[in-house]
PDB file of C-alpha atoms in Angstrom:
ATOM      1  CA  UNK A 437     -10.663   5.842 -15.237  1.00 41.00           C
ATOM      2  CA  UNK A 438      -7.259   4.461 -14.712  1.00 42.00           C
ATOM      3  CA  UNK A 439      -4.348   4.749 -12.371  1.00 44.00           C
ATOM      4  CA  UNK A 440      -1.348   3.261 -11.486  1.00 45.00           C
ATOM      5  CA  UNK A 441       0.982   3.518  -8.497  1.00 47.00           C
ATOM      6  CA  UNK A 442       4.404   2.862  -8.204  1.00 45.00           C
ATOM      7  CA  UNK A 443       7.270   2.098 -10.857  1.00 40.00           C
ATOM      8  CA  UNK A 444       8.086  -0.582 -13.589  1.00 40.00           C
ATOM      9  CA  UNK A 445      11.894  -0.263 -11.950  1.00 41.00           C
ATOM     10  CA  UNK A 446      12.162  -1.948  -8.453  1.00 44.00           C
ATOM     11  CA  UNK A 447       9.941  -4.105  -7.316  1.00 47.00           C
ATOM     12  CA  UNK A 448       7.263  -6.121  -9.285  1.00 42.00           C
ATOM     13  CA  UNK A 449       4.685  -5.457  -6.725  1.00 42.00           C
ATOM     14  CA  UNK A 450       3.972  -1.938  -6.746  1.00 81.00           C
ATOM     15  CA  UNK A 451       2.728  -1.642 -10.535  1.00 95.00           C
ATOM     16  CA  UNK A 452      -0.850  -1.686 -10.323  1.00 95.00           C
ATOM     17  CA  UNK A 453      -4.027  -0.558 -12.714  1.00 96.00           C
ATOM     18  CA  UNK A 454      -7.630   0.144 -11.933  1.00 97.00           C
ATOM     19  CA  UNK A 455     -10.477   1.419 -13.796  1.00 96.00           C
ATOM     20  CA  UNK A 456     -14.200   1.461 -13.046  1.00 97.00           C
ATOM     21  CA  UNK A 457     -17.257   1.270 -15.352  1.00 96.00           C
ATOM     22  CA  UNK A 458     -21.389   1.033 -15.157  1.00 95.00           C
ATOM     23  CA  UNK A 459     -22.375  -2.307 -17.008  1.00 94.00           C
ATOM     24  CA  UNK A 460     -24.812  -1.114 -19.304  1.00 91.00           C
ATOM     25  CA  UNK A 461     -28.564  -2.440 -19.797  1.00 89.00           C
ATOM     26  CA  UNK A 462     -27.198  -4.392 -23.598  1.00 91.00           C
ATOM     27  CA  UNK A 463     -25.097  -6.432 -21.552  1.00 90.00           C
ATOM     28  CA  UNK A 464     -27.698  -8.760 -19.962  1.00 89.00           C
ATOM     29  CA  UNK A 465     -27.520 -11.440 -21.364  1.00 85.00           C
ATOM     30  CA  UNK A 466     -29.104 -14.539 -18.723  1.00 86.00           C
ATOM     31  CA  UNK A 467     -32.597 -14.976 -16.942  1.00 86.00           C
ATOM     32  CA  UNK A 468     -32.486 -12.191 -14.170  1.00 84.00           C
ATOM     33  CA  UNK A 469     -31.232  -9.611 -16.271  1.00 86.00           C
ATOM     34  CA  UNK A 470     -27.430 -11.527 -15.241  1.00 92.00           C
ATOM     35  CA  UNK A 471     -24.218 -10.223 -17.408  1.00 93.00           C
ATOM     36  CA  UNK A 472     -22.078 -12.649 -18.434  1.00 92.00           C
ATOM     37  CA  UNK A 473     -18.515 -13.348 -16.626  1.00 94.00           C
ATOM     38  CA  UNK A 474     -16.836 -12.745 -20.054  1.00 94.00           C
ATOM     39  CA  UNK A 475     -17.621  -9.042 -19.880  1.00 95.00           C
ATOM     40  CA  UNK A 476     -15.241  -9.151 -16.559  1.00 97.00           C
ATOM     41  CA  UNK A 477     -12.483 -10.997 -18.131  1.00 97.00           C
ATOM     42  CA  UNK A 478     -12.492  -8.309 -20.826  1.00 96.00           C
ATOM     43  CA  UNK A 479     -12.250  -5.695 -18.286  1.00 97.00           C
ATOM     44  CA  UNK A 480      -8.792  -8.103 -16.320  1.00 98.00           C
ATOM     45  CA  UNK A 481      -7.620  -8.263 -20.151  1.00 97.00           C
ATOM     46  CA  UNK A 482      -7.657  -4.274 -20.747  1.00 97.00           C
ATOM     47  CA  UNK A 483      -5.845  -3.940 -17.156  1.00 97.00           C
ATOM     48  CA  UNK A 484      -3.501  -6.674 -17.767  1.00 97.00           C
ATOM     49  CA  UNK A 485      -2.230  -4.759 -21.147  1.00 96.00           C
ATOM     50  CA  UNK A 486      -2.226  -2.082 -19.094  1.00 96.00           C
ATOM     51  CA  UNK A 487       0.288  -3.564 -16.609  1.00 96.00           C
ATOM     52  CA  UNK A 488       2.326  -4.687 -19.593  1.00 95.00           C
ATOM     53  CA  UNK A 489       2.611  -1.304 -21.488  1.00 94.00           C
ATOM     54  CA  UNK A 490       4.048   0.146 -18.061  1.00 94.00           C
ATOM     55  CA  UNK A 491       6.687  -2.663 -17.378  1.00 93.00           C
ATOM     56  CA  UNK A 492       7.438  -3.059 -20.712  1.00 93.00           C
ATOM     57  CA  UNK A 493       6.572  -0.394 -23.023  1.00 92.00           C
ATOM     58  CA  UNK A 494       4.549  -3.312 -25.036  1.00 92.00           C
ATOM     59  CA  UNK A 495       1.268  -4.880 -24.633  1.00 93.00           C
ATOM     60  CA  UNK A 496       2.322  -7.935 -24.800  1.00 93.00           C
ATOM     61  CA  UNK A 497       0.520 -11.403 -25.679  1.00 94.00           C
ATOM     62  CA  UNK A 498      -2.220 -12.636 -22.754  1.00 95.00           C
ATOM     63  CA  UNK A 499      -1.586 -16.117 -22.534  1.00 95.00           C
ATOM     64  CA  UNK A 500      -3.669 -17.329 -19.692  1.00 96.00           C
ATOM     65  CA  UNK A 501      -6.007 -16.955 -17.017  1.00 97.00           C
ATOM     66  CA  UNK A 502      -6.326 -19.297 -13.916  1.00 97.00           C
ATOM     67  CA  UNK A 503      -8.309 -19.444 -10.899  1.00 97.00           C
ATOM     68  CA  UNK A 504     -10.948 -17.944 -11.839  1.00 97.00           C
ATOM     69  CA  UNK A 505     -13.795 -17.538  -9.824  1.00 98.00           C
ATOM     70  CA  UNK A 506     -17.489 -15.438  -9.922  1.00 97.00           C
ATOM     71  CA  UNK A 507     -18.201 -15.113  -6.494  1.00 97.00           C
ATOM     72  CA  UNK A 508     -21.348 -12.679  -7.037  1.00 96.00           C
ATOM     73  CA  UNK A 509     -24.089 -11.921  -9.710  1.00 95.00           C
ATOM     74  CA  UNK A 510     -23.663  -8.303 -12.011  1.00 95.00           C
ATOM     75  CA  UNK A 511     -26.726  -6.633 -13.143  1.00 93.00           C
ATOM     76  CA  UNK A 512     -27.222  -3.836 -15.324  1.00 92.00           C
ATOM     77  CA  UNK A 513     -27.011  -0.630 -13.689  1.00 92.00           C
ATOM     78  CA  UNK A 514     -23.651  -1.969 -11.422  1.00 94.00           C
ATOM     79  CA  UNK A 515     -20.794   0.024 -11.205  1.00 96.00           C
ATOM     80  CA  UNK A 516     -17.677  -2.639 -11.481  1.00 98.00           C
ATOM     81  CA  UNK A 517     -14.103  -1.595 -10.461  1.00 98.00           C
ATOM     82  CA  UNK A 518     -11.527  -4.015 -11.623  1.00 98.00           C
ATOM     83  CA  UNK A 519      -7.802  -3.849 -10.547  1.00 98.00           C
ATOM     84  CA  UNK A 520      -4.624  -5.800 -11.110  1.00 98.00           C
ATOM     85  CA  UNK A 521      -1.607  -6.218  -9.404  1.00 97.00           C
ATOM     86  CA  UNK A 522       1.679  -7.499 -11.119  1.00 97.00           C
ATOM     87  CA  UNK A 523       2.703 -10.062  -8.603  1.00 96.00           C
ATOM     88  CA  UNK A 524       5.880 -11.264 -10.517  1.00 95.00           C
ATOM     89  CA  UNK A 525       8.446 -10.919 -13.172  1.00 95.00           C
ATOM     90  CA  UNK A 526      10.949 -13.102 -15.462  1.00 94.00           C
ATOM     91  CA  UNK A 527      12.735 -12.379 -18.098  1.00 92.00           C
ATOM     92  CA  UNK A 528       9.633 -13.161 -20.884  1.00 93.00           C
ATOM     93  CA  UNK A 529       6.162 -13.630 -18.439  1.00 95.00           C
ATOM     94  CA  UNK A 530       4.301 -11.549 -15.897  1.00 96.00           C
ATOM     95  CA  UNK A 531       2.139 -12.568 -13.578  1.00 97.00           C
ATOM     96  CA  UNK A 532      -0.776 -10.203 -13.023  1.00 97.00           C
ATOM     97  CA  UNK A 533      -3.135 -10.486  -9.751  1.00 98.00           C
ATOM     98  CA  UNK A 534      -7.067  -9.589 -10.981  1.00 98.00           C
ATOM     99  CA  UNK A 535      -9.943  -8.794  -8.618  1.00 98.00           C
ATOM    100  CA  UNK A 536     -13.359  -7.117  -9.599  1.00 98.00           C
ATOM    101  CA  UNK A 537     -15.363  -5.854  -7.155  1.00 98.00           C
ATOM    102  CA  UNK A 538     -19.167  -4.035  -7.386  1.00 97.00           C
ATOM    103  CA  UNK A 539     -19.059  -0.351  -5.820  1.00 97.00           C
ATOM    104  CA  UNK A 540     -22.564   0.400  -6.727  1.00 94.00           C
ATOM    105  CA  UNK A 541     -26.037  -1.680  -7.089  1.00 93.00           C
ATOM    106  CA  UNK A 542     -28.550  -1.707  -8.522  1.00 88.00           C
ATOM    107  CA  UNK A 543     -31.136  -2.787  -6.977  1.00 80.00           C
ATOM    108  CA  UNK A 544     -34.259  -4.072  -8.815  1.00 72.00           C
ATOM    109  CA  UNK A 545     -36.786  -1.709  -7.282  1.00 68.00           C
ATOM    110  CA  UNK A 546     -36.496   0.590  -9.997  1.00 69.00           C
ATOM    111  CA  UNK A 547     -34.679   0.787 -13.310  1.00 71.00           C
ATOM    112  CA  UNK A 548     -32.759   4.260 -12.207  1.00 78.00           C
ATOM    113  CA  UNK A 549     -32.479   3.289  -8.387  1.00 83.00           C
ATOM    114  CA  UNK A 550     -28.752   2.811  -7.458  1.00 89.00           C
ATOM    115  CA  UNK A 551     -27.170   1.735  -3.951  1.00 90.00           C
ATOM    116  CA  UNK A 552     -23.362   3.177  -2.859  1.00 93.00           C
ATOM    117  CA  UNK A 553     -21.999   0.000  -1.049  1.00 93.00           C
ATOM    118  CA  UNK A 554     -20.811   0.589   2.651  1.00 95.00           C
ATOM    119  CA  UNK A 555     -18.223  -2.408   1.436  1.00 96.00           C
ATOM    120  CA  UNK A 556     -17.876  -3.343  -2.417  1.00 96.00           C
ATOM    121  CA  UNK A 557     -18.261  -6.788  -3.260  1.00 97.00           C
ATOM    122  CA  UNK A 558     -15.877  -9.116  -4.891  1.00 98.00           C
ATOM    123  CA  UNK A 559     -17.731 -10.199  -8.229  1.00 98.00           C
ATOM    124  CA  UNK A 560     -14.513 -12.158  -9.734  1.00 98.00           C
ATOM    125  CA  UNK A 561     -11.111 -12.472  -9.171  1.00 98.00           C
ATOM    126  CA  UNK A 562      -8.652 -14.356 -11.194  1.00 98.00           C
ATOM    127  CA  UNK A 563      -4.753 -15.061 -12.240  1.00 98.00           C
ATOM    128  CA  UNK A 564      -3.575 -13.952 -15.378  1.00 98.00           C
ATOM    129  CA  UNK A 565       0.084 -14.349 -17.636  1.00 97.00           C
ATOM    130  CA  UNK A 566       1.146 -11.979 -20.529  1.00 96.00           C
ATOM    131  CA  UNK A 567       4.379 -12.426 -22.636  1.00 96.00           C
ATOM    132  CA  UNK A 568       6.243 -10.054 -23.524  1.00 93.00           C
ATOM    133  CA  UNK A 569       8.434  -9.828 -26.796  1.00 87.00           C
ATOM    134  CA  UNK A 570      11.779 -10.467 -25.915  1.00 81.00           C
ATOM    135  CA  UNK A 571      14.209  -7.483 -25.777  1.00 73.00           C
ATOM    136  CA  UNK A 572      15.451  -6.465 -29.073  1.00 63.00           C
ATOM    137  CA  UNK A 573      19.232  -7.386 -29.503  1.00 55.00           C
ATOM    138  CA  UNK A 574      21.682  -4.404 -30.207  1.00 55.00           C
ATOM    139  CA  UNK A 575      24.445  -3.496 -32.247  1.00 52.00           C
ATOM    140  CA  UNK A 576      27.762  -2.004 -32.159  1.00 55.00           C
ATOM    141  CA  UNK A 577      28.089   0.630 -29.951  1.00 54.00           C
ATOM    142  CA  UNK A 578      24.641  -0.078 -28.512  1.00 51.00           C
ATOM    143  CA  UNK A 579      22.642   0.658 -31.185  1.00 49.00           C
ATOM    144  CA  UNK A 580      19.150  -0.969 -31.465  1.00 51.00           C
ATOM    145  CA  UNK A 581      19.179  -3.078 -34.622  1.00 47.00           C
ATOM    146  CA  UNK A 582      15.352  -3.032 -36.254  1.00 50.00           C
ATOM    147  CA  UNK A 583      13.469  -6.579 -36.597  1.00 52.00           C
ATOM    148  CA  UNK A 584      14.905  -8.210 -40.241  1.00 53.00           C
ATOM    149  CA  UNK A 585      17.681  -5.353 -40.281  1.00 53.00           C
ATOM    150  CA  UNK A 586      21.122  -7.734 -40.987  1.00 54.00           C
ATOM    151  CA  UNK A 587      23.838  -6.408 -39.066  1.00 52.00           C
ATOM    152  CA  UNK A 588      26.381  -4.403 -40.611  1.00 52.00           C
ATOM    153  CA  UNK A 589      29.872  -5.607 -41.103  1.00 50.00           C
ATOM    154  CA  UNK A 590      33.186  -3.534 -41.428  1.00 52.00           C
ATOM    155  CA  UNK A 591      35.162  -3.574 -44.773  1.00 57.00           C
ATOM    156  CA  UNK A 592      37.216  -6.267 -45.107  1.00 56.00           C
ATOM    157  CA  UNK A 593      34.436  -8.941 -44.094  1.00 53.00           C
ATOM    158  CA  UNK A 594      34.368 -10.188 -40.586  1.00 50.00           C
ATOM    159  CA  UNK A 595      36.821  -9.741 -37.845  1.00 49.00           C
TER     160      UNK A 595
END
């Protein structure tokens, strides 16, 4: 599932994406039946291309991650919902706020047991920066010229 409020026009802040999933049973991977934190950066990745389609009608290039933090284990069985916020712009980077947080639990009473939170729980949050390509430069009379595509020039040579 995925959403997004607001516009790529205006302000940076109101472009958002969020999507939810159940980790599945193959993706324990540590003692405890624990799933690794790299399955939650591949969930901020998808949303941060998702960010970067709607601002810029590209998926850009990820290009970092920082303060990243696991603030709670993810088991099997968990229901995860990610979101990311594009804090700010420039003319070639955004800057995409990440937070995942567990909505349901499993508990380990049972292997088909499952807990609604009263209050999700931040697993992870995290910083990320995509590039996008730059803007492609135009021709006369606006038109777009394609990447390689040599310019044309009148009769006569150059003016």
């Amino acid at each position: 599932m995925t959403t997004s409020e607001g516009s790529a026009e205006g302000d940076a802040h109101t472009v958002t994406a969020r999507l939810r999933i159940r980790i599945g049973q193959e993706e324990a991977h540590y003692g405890g039946g624990l799933v690794d934190g790299a399955r939650l950066l591949r969930l901020f990745g998808d949303l941060v291309t998702e960010v970067t389609i709607r601002t810029d009608g590209d998926e850009g290039l990820l290009s970092a991650y920082s303060d990243i933090r696991f603030t709670a284990p993810v088991r099997p069985g968990d229901y995860i919902e990610a979101t990311a916020r594009l804090t700010r712009s420039t003319r070639l980077r955004r800057f995409v706020a990440l937070e995942a947080r567990k909505v349901i639990a499993s508990p380990d009473t049972s292997t088909s047991a499952a807990q609604v939170l009263a209050e999700p729980v931040v697993v992870c949050t995290a910083n990320a920066v995509t590039v996008v390509p730059k803007p492609k430069r135009t021709g006369p009379a606006g038109s777009v010229r394609r990447p390689g595509e040599k310019e044309a020039v009148p009769m006569g040579g150059r003016q």
